[in-house]
């Protein structure tokens, strides 16, 4: 089932006046925040106060529940580079075995999420998996390293950002490992695939409209010799 989200519109009442926050001698300028629910989320910007300023959401009154999030992304590169990445020991890559290094980086990235995403809450992460799979242009539209991260916790808020951070950190590491042989590698298709737990319940991108902003086909489970995290 699809979970509603917000089609958000932020508009500054004014711009450039000395009253803008952060301008010496200025005062707060009113901003309007409006939200129209649709099929993509839960409605409303929870990190924005009525005056338009950002804040950390108070979660102290929320109940602890088991929560999971799954995210994906990919690093597009040449077929010959993929041969090196998925060879035993990443033979031919100057920096060596790419995927084990990227896996550890993804796990570390998930743990560091609240340190690099300012308004995220520190959470006790119970399990993190980072998986890799080779994708070929003939069957997937591009030659790429597909990355899939799953994060679990028991806490008061979700772990979507941790899953996304795991994917992007792993992707950046893959790029770092291959840039000596392909500086034109591209990181893209980073998105949340599914989440469960919490007040809003479960959500899966496969239930979204096929023509929606996050709809369309989703690759199946990632498996193989590089399939388990920590």
PDB file of C-alpha atoms in Angstrom:
ATOM      1  CA  UNK A   1       0.000   0.000   0.000  1.00  0.00           C
ATOM      2  CA  UNK A   2       1.198   3.505  -0.707  1.00  0.00           C
ATOM      3  CA  UNK A   3       1.836   5.901   2.145  1.00  0.00           C
ATOM      4  CA  UNK A   4       0.741   9.536   1.575  1.00  0.00           C
ATOM      5  CA  UNK A   5       3.401  12.268   1.592  1.00  0.00           C
ATOM      6  CA  UNK A   6       3.410  16.006   1.230  1.00  0.00           C
ATOM      7  CA  UNK A   7       3.628  18.158  -1.852  1.00  0.00           C
ATOM      8  CA  UNK A   8       5.392  20.929  -0.023  1.00  0.00           C
ATOM      9  CA  UNK A   9       5.600  24.581  -0.895  1.00  0.00           C
ATOM     10  CA  UNK A  10       7.891  26.964   0.995  1.00  0.00           C
ATOM     11  CA  UNK A  11       7.636  30.627   0.079  1.00  0.00           C
ATOM     12  CA  UNK A  12       9.506  33.506   1.620  1.00  0.00           C
ATOM     13  CA  UNK A  13       7.292  36.516   2.181  1.00  0.00           C
ATOM     14  CA  UNK A  14      10.228  38.727   1.351  1.00  0.00           C
ATOM     15  CA  UNK A  15      13.874  38.452   0.430  1.00  0.00           C
ATOM     16  CA  UNK A  16      16.853  40.705   0.826  1.00  0.00           C
ATOM     17  CA  UNK A  17      15.513  42.908   3.638  1.00  0.00           C
ATOM     18  CA  UNK A  18      17.661  43.701   6.659  1.00  0.00           C
ATOM     19  CA  UNK A  19      15.035  41.833   8.665  1.00  0.00           C
ATOM     20  CA  UNK A  20      16.140  38.452   7.362  1.00  0.00           C
ATOM     21  CA  UNK A  21      17.349  36.060  10.074  1.00  0.00           C
ATOM     22  CA  UNK A  22      21.132  35.967  10.143  1.00  0.00           C
ATOM     23  CA  UNK A  23      21.495  39.573   8.907  1.00  0.00           C
ATOM     24  CA  UNK A  24      23.045  41.850  11.550  1.00  0.00           C
ATOM     25  CA  UNK A  25      20.387  43.945  13.223  1.00  0.00           C
ATOM     26  CA  UNK A  26      17.601  42.020  11.547  1.00  0.00           C
ATOM     27  CA  UNK A  27      14.433  40.412  12.832  1.00  0.00           C
ATOM     28  CA  UNK A  28      12.684  37.221  11.853  1.00  0.00           C
ATOM     29  CA  UNK A  29      10.826  37.330   8.553  1.00  0.00           C
ATOM     30  CA  UNK A  30       7.552  35.368   8.395  1.00  0.00           C
ATOM     31  CA  UNK A  31       7.470  32.417   6.050  1.00  0.00           C
ATOM     32  CA  UNK A  32       4.516  30.340   4.988  1.00  0.00           C
ATOM     33  CA  UNK A  33       4.603  26.560   4.950  1.00  0.00           C
ATOM     34  CA  UNK A  34       1.822  24.691   3.194  1.00  0.00           C
ATOM     35  CA  UNK A  35       1.342  21.006   2.567  1.00  0.00           C
ATOM     36  CA  UNK A  36      -1.033  19.123   0.324  1.00  0.00           C
ATOM     37  CA  UNK A  37      -0.988  15.365   0.975  1.00  0.00           C
ATOM     38  CA  UNK A  38      -0.634  12.997  -1.966  1.00  0.00           C
ATOM     39  CA  UNK A  39       0.501   9.389  -2.356  1.00  0.00           C
ATOM     40  CA  UNK A  40       4.157   9.918  -1.464  1.00  0.00           C
ATOM     41  CA  UNK A  41       4.400  10.487   2.308  1.00  0.00           C
ATOM     42  CA  UNK A  42       2.741  11.603   5.499  1.00  0.00           C
ATOM     43  CA  UNK A  43       2.031  15.322   4.994  1.00  0.00           C
ATOM     44  CA  UNK A  44       3.818  18.285   6.573  1.00  0.00           C
ATOM     45  CA  UNK A  45       7.437  19.259   7.129  1.00  0.00           C
ATOM     46  CA  UNK A  46       8.160  18.046  10.645  1.00  0.00           C
ATOM     47  CA  UNK A  47      11.576  19.737  10.761  1.00  0.00           C
ATOM     48  CA  UNK A  48      10.182  23.211  10.013  1.00  0.00           C
ATOM     49  CA  UNK A  49       8.597  25.432  12.640  1.00  0.00           C
ATOM     50  CA  UNK A  50       5.818  27.939  11.961  1.00  0.00           C
ATOM     51  CA  UNK A  51       8.332  30.753  11.416  1.00  0.00           C
ATOM     52  CA  UNK A  52      10.156  28.695   8.790  1.00  0.00           C
ATOM     53  CA  UNK A  53      13.211  27.892  10.883  1.00  0.00           C
ATOM     54  CA  UNK A  54      14.532  24.354  11.189  1.00  0.00           C
ATOM     55  CA  UNK A  55      14.542  22.386  14.423  1.00  0.00           C
ATOM     56  CA  UNK A  56      15.139  18.894  15.746  1.00  0.00           C
ATOM     57  CA  UNK A  57      11.858  17.041  16.210  1.00  0.00           C
ATOM     58  CA  UNK A  58      10.956  16.124  19.806  1.00  0.00           C
ATOM     59  CA  UNK A  59      10.600  12.328  19.910  1.00  0.00           C
ATOM     60  CA  UNK A  60      10.738  11.887  23.671  1.00  0.00           C
ATOM     61  CA  UNK A  61       7.028  11.033  23.877  1.00  0.00           C
ATOM     62  CA  UNK A  62       7.085   8.374  21.160  1.00  0.00           C
ATOM     63  CA  UNK A  63       6.997   4.658  21.842  1.00  0.00           C
ATOM     64  CA  UNK A  64       9.905   2.407  20.953  1.00  0.00           C
ATOM     65  CA  UNK A  65       9.084   0.000  18.123  1.00  0.00           C
ATOM     66  CA  UNK A  66      11.077  -2.250  15.802  1.00  0.00           C
ATOM     67  CA  UNK A  67      11.909  -0.325  12.633  1.00  0.00           C
ATOM     68  CA  UNK A  68      13.540  -1.256   9.347  1.00  0.00           C
ATOM     69  CA  UNK A  69      14.463   0.682   6.228  1.00  0.00           C
ATOM     70  CA  UNK A  70      15.872  -0.468   2.900  1.00  0.00           C
ATOM     71  CA  UNK A  71      17.597   1.837   0.397  1.00  0.00           C
ATOM     72  CA  UNK A  72      19.338   1.384  -2.919  1.00  0.00           C
ATOM     73  CA  UNK A  73      21.691   3.156  -5.302  1.00  0.00           C
ATOM     74  CA  UNK A  74      24.180   2.349  -8.017  1.00  0.00           C
ATOM     75  CA  UNK A  75      27.566   3.279  -9.450  1.00  0.00           C
ATOM     76  CA  UNK A  76      27.546   3.257 -13.248  1.00  0.00           C
ATOM     77  CA  UNK A  77      30.839   2.348 -14.917  1.00  0.00           C
ATOM     78  CA  UNK A  78      32.274   0.406 -17.863  1.00  0.00           C
ATOM     79  CA  UNK A  79      31.878  -3.374 -18.251  1.00  0.00           C
ATOM     80  CA  UNK A  80      35.634  -3.938 -18.048  1.00  0.00           C
ATOM     81  CA  UNK A  81      35.717  -2.061 -14.742  1.00  0.00           C
ATOM     82  CA  UNK A  82      32.879  -4.226 -13.426  1.00  0.00           C
ATOM     83  CA  UNK A  83      34.953  -7.261 -14.361  1.00  0.00           C
ATOM     84  CA  UNK A  84      37.684  -5.958 -12.065  1.00  0.00           C
ATOM     85  CA  UNK A  85      35.313  -4.974  -9.254  1.00  0.00           C
ATOM     86  CA  UNK A  86      33.655  -8.403  -9.109  1.00  0.00           C
ATOM     87  CA  UNK A  87      36.823 -10.439  -9.667  1.00  0.00           C
ATOM     88  CA  UNK A  88      38.352 -12.155  -6.639  1.00  0.00           C
ATOM     89  CA  UNK A  89      40.348  -9.489  -4.834  1.00  0.00           C
ATOM     90  CA  UNK A  90      39.220  -6.899  -7.411  1.00  0.00           C
ATOM     91  CA  UNK A  91      42.208  -7.893  -9.536  1.00  0.00           C
ATOM     92  CA  UNK A  92      43.367  -4.971 -11.667  1.00  0.00           C
ATOM     93  CA  UNK A  93      42.126  -2.182  -9.406  1.00  0.00           C
ATOM     94  CA  UNK A  94      45.059  -0.182  -7.978  1.00  0.00           C
ATOM     95  CA  UNK A  95      43.428   0.082  -4.533  1.00  0.00           C
ATOM     96  CA  UNK A  96      42.527  -3.598  -4.326  1.00  0.00           C
ATOM     97  CA  UNK A  97      39.371  -5.400  -3.174  1.00  0.00           C
ATOM     98  CA  UNK A  98      36.650  -2.803  -3.711  1.00  0.00           C
ATOM     99  CA  UNK A  99      33.485  -4.383  -2.362  1.00  0.00           C
ATOM    100  CA  UNK A 100      34.644  -5.432   1.138  1.00  0.00           C
ATOM    101  CA  UNK A 101      36.028  -1.925   1.650  1.00  0.00           C
ATOM    102  CA  UNK A 102      32.788  -0.368   0.392  1.00  0.00           C
ATOM    103  CA  UNK A 103      30.724  -2.637   2.644  1.00  0.00           C
ATOM    104  CA  UNK A 104      32.618  -1.575   5.763  1.00  0.00           C
ATOM    105  CA  UNK A 105      32.354   2.065   4.670  1.00  0.00           C
ATOM    106  CA  UNK A 106      28.586   1.731   4.253  1.00  0.00           C
ATOM    107  CA  UNK A 107      28.190   0.201   7.697  1.00  0.00           C
ATOM    108  CA  UNK A 108      30.344   2.932   9.237  1.00  0.00           C
ATOM    109  CA  UNK A 109      28.398   5.580   7.337  1.00  0.00           C
ATOM    110  CA  UNK A 110      25.075   4.362   8.732  1.00  0.00           C
ATOM    111  CA  UNK A 111      26.474   4.572  12.258  1.00  0.00           C
ATOM    112  CA  UNK A 112      27.685   8.145  11.640  1.00  0.00           C
ATOM    113  CA  UNK A 113      24.413   9.434  10.153  1.00  0.00           C
ATOM    114  CA  UNK A 114      23.469  11.827  13.002  1.00  0.00           C
ATOM    115  CA  UNK A 115      26.951  13.357  12.838  1.00  0.00           C
ATOM    116  CA  UNK A 116      26.623  14.366   9.177  1.00  0.00           C
ATOM    117  CA  UNK A 117      22.849  14.904   8.776  1.00  0.00           C
ATOM    118  CA  UNK A 118      22.216  17.730  11.251  1.00  0.00           C
ATOM    119  CA  UNK A 119      18.672  16.986  12.453  1.00  0.00           C
ATOM    120  CA  UNK A 120      18.858  13.175  12.646  1.00  0.00           C
ATOM    121  CA  UNK A 121      18.519  11.531  16.041  1.00  0.00           C
ATOM    122  CA  UNK A 122      21.222   9.161  17.339  1.00  0.00           C
ATOM    123  CA  UNK A 123      19.781   5.641  17.306  1.00  0.00           C
ATOM    124  CA  UNK A 124      20.985   2.240  18.548  1.00  0.00           C
ATOM    125  CA  UNK A 125      21.328   0.357  15.265  1.00  0.00           C
ATOM    126  CA  UNK A 126      20.722  -3.347  15.744  1.00  0.00           C
ATOM    127  CA  UNK A 127      21.687  -4.601  12.277  1.00  0.00           C
ATOM    128  CA  UNK A 128      23.140  -3.151   9.072  1.00  0.00           C
ATOM    129  CA  UNK A 129      23.548  -5.062   5.812  1.00  0.00           C
ATOM    130  CA  UNK A 130      25.202  -3.712   2.688  1.00  0.00           C
ATOM    131  CA  UNK A 131      24.889  -5.876  -0.442  1.00  0.00           C
ATOM    132  CA  UNK A 132      26.283  -5.576  -3.951  1.00  0.00           C
ATOM    133  CA  UNK A 133      25.259  -6.946  -7.326  1.00  0.00           C
ATOM    134  CA  UNK A 134      26.474  -6.505 -10.866  1.00  0.00           C
ATOM    135  CA  UNK A 135      23.976  -5.049 -13.322  1.00  0.00           C
ATOM    136  CA  UNK A 136      24.413  -5.133 -17.095  1.00  0.00           C
ATOM    137  CA  UNK A 137      23.069  -2.703 -19.660  1.00  0.00           C
ATOM    138  CA  UNK A 138      21.266  -5.430 -21.570  1.00  0.00           C
ATOM    139  CA  UNK A 139      19.024  -6.352 -18.632  1.00  0.00           C
ATOM    140  CA  UNK A 140      19.081  -3.287 -16.351  1.00  0.00           C
ATOM    141  CA  UNK A 141      19.633  -0.369 -18.707  1.00  0.00           C
ATOM    142  CA  UNK A 142      23.153   0.396 -17.465  1.00  0.00           C
ATOM    143  CA  UNK A 143      26.392  -1.314 -16.495  1.00  0.00           C
ATOM    144  CA  UNK A 144      26.625  -0.707 -12.771  1.00  0.00           C
ATOM    145  CA  UNK A 145      27.376  -1.854  -9.255  1.00  0.00           C
ATOM    146  CA  UNK A 146      23.968  -2.037  -7.562  1.00  0.00           C
ATOM    147  CA  UNK A 147      24.062  -1.321  -3.829  1.00  0.00           C
ATOM    148  CA  UNK A 148      21.335  -2.245  -1.368  1.00  0.00           C
ATOM    149  CA  UNK A 149      21.405  -1.392   2.349  1.00  0.00           C
ATOM    150  CA  UNK A 150      19.074  -2.527   5.113  1.00  0.00           C
ATOM    151  CA  UNK A 151      19.095  -1.014   8.594  1.00  0.00           C
ATOM    152  CA  UNK A 152      17.204  -2.208  11.678  1.00  0.00           C
ATOM    153  CA  UNK A 153      16.682  -0.660  15.089  1.00  0.00           C
ATOM    154  CA  UNK A 154      14.343  -0.608  18.029  1.00  0.00           C
ATOM    155  CA  UNK A 155      13.754   3.037  18.709  1.00  0.00           C
ATOM    156  CA  UNK A 156      11.473   6.058  18.600  1.00  0.00           C
ATOM    157  CA  UNK A 157      12.116   7.165  15.024  1.00  0.00           C
ATOM    158  CA  UNK A 158      12.835   5.572  11.663  1.00  0.00           C
ATOM    159  CA  UNK A 159      16.111   4.607  10.008  1.00  0.00           C
ATOM    160  CA  UNK A 160      15.506   5.727   6.423  1.00  0.00           C
ATOM    161  CA  UNK A 161      18.353   8.243   6.624  1.00  0.00           C
ATOM    162  CA  UNK A 162      20.706   5.605   8.001  1.00  0.00           C
ATOM    163  CA  UNK A 163      19.897   3.294   5.084  1.00  0.00           C
ATOM    164  CA  UNK A 164      20.409   6.109   2.575  1.00  0.00           C
ATOM    165  CA  UNK A 165      23.688   7.110   4.219  1.00  0.00           C
ATOM    166  CA  UNK A 166      24.901   3.515   4.092  1.00  0.00           C
ATOM    167  CA  UNK A 167      24.147   3.351   0.363  1.00  0.00           C
ATOM    168  CA  UNK A 168      25.723   6.684  -0.510  1.00  0.00           C
ATOM    169  CA  UNK A 169      28.831   6.072   1.599  1.00  0.00           C
ATOM    170  CA  UNK A 170      29.300   2.669  -0.020  1.00  0.00           C
ATOM    171  CA  UNK A 171      28.762   4.227  -3.468  1.00  0.00           C
ATOM    172  CA  UNK A 172      31.319   6.945  -2.808  1.00  0.00           C
ATOM    173  CA  UNK A 173      33.772   4.284  -1.704  1.00  0.00           C
ATOM    174  CA  UNK A 174      33.191   2.210  -4.835  1.00  0.00           C
ATOM    175  CA  UNK A 175      33.873   5.320  -6.894  1.00  0.00           C
ATOM    176  CA  UNK A 176      37.042   5.991  -4.912  1.00  0.00           C
ATOM    177  CA  UNK A 177      38.181   2.426  -5.570  1.00  0.00           C
ATOM    178  CA  UNK A 178      37.571   2.632  -9.356  1.00  0.00           C
ATOM    179  CA  UNK A 179      38.397   6.250 -10.171  1.00  0.00           C
ATOM    180  CA  UNK A 180      41.969   5.356 -11.184  1.00  0.00           C
ATOM    181  CA  UNK A 181      40.544   3.301 -14.072  1.00  0.00           C
ATOM    182  CA  UNK A 182      37.263   5.186 -14.669  1.00  0.00           C
ATOM    183  CA  UNK A 183      37.062   8.770 -13.521  1.00  0.00           C
ATOM    184  CA  UNK A 184      33.721   9.117 -15.332  1.00  0.00           C
ATOM    185  CA  UNK A 185      31.807   6.756 -13.024  1.00  0.00           C
ATOM    186  CA  UNK A 186      28.368   8.041 -12.028  1.00  0.00           C
ATOM    187  CA  UNK A 187      26.462   7.596  -8.752  1.00  0.00           C
ATOM    188  CA  UNK A 188      22.702   7.703  -9.186  1.00  0.00           C
ATOM    189  CA  UNK A 189      19.306   6.102  -8.470  1.00  0.00           C
ATOM    190  CA  UNK A 190      19.698   6.576  -4.701  1.00  0.00           C
ATOM    191  CA  UNK A 191      16.332   6.146  -2.980  1.00  0.00           C
ATOM    192  CA  UNK A 192      14.431   4.452  -0.180  1.00  0.00           C
ATOM    193  CA  UNK A 193      12.793   1.203  -1.248  1.00  0.00           C
ATOM    194  CA  UNK A 194      10.835   0.310   1.877  1.00  0.00           C
ATOM    195  CA  UNK A 195      10.336   1.012   5.561  1.00  0.00           C
ATOM    196  CA  UNK A 196       8.442  -0.624   8.394  1.00  0.00           C
ATOM    197  CA  UNK A 197       7.556   0.182  11.974  1.00  0.00           C
ATOM    198  CA  UNK A 198       6.450   3.328  13.717  1.00  0.00           C
ATOM    199  CA  UNK A 199       3.150   5.187  13.662  1.00  0.00           C
ATOM    200  CA  UNK A 200       2.978   5.365   9.862  1.00  0.00           C
ATOM    201  CA  UNK A 201       3.444   1.603   9.495  1.00  0.00           C
ATOM    202  CA  UNK A 202       4.950  -0.076   6.458  1.00  0.00           C
ATOM    203  CA  UNK A 203       5.671   1.396   3.034  1.00  0.00           C
ATOM    204  CA  UNK A 204       7.143  -0.173  -0.114  1.00  0.00           C
ATOM    205  CA  UNK A 205       8.042   1.651  -3.334  1.00  0.00           C
ATOM    206  CA  UNK A 206       6.647  -1.272  -5.325  1.00  0.00           C
ATOM    207  CA  UNK A 207       3.191  -0.208  -4.122  1.00  0.00           C
ATOM    208  CA  UNK A 208       3.616   3.335  -5.494  1.00  0.00           C
ATOM    209  CA  UNK A 209       2.054   4.324  -8.840  1.00  0.00           C
ATOM    210  CA  UNK A 210       4.260   3.235 -11.754  1.00  0.00           C
ATOM    211  CA  UNK A 211       4.171   6.757 -13.211  1.00  0.00           C
ATOM    212  CA  UNK A 212       4.806   8.487  -9.881  1.00  0.00           C
ATOM    213  CA  UNK A 213       8.006  10.296  -8.891  1.00  0.00           C
ATOM    214  CA  UNK A 214       9.356   7.228  -7.095  1.00  0.00           C
ATOM    215  CA  UNK A 215       7.445   4.529  -8.935  1.00  0.00           C
ATOM    216  CA  UNK A 216       8.595   2.038 -11.507  1.00  0.00           C
ATOM    217  CA  UNK A 217      10.267  -1.352 -11.400  1.00  0.00           C
ATOM    218  CA  UNK A 218      12.397  -2.284  -8.433  1.00  0.00           C
ATOM    219  CA  UNK A 219      15.195  -4.821  -8.580  1.00  0.00           C
ATOM    220  CA  UNK A 220      14.755  -7.992  -6.555  1.00  0.00           C
ATOM    221  CA  UNK A 221      16.814  -9.127  -3.575  1.00  0.00           C
ATOM    222  CA  UNK A 222      20.560  -8.785  -3.855  1.00  0.00           C
ATOM    223  CA  UNK A 223      22.465 -12.015  -3.386  1.00  0.00           C
ATOM    224  CA  UNK A 224      25.766 -13.652  -4.187  1.00  0.00           C
ATOM    225  CA  UNK A 225      29.274 -13.735  -2.704  1.00  0.00           C
ATOM    226  CA  UNK A 226      29.043 -10.111  -1.533  1.00  0.00           C
ATOM    227  CA  UNK A 227      25.602 -10.434   0.036  1.00  0.00           C
ATOM    228  CA  UNK A 228      25.984 -10.078   3.780  1.00  0.00           C
ATOM    229  CA  UNK A 229      26.681  -7.097   6.013  1.00  0.00           C
ATOM    230  CA  UNK A 230      27.096  -6.805   9.740  1.00  0.00           C
TER     231      UNK A 230
END
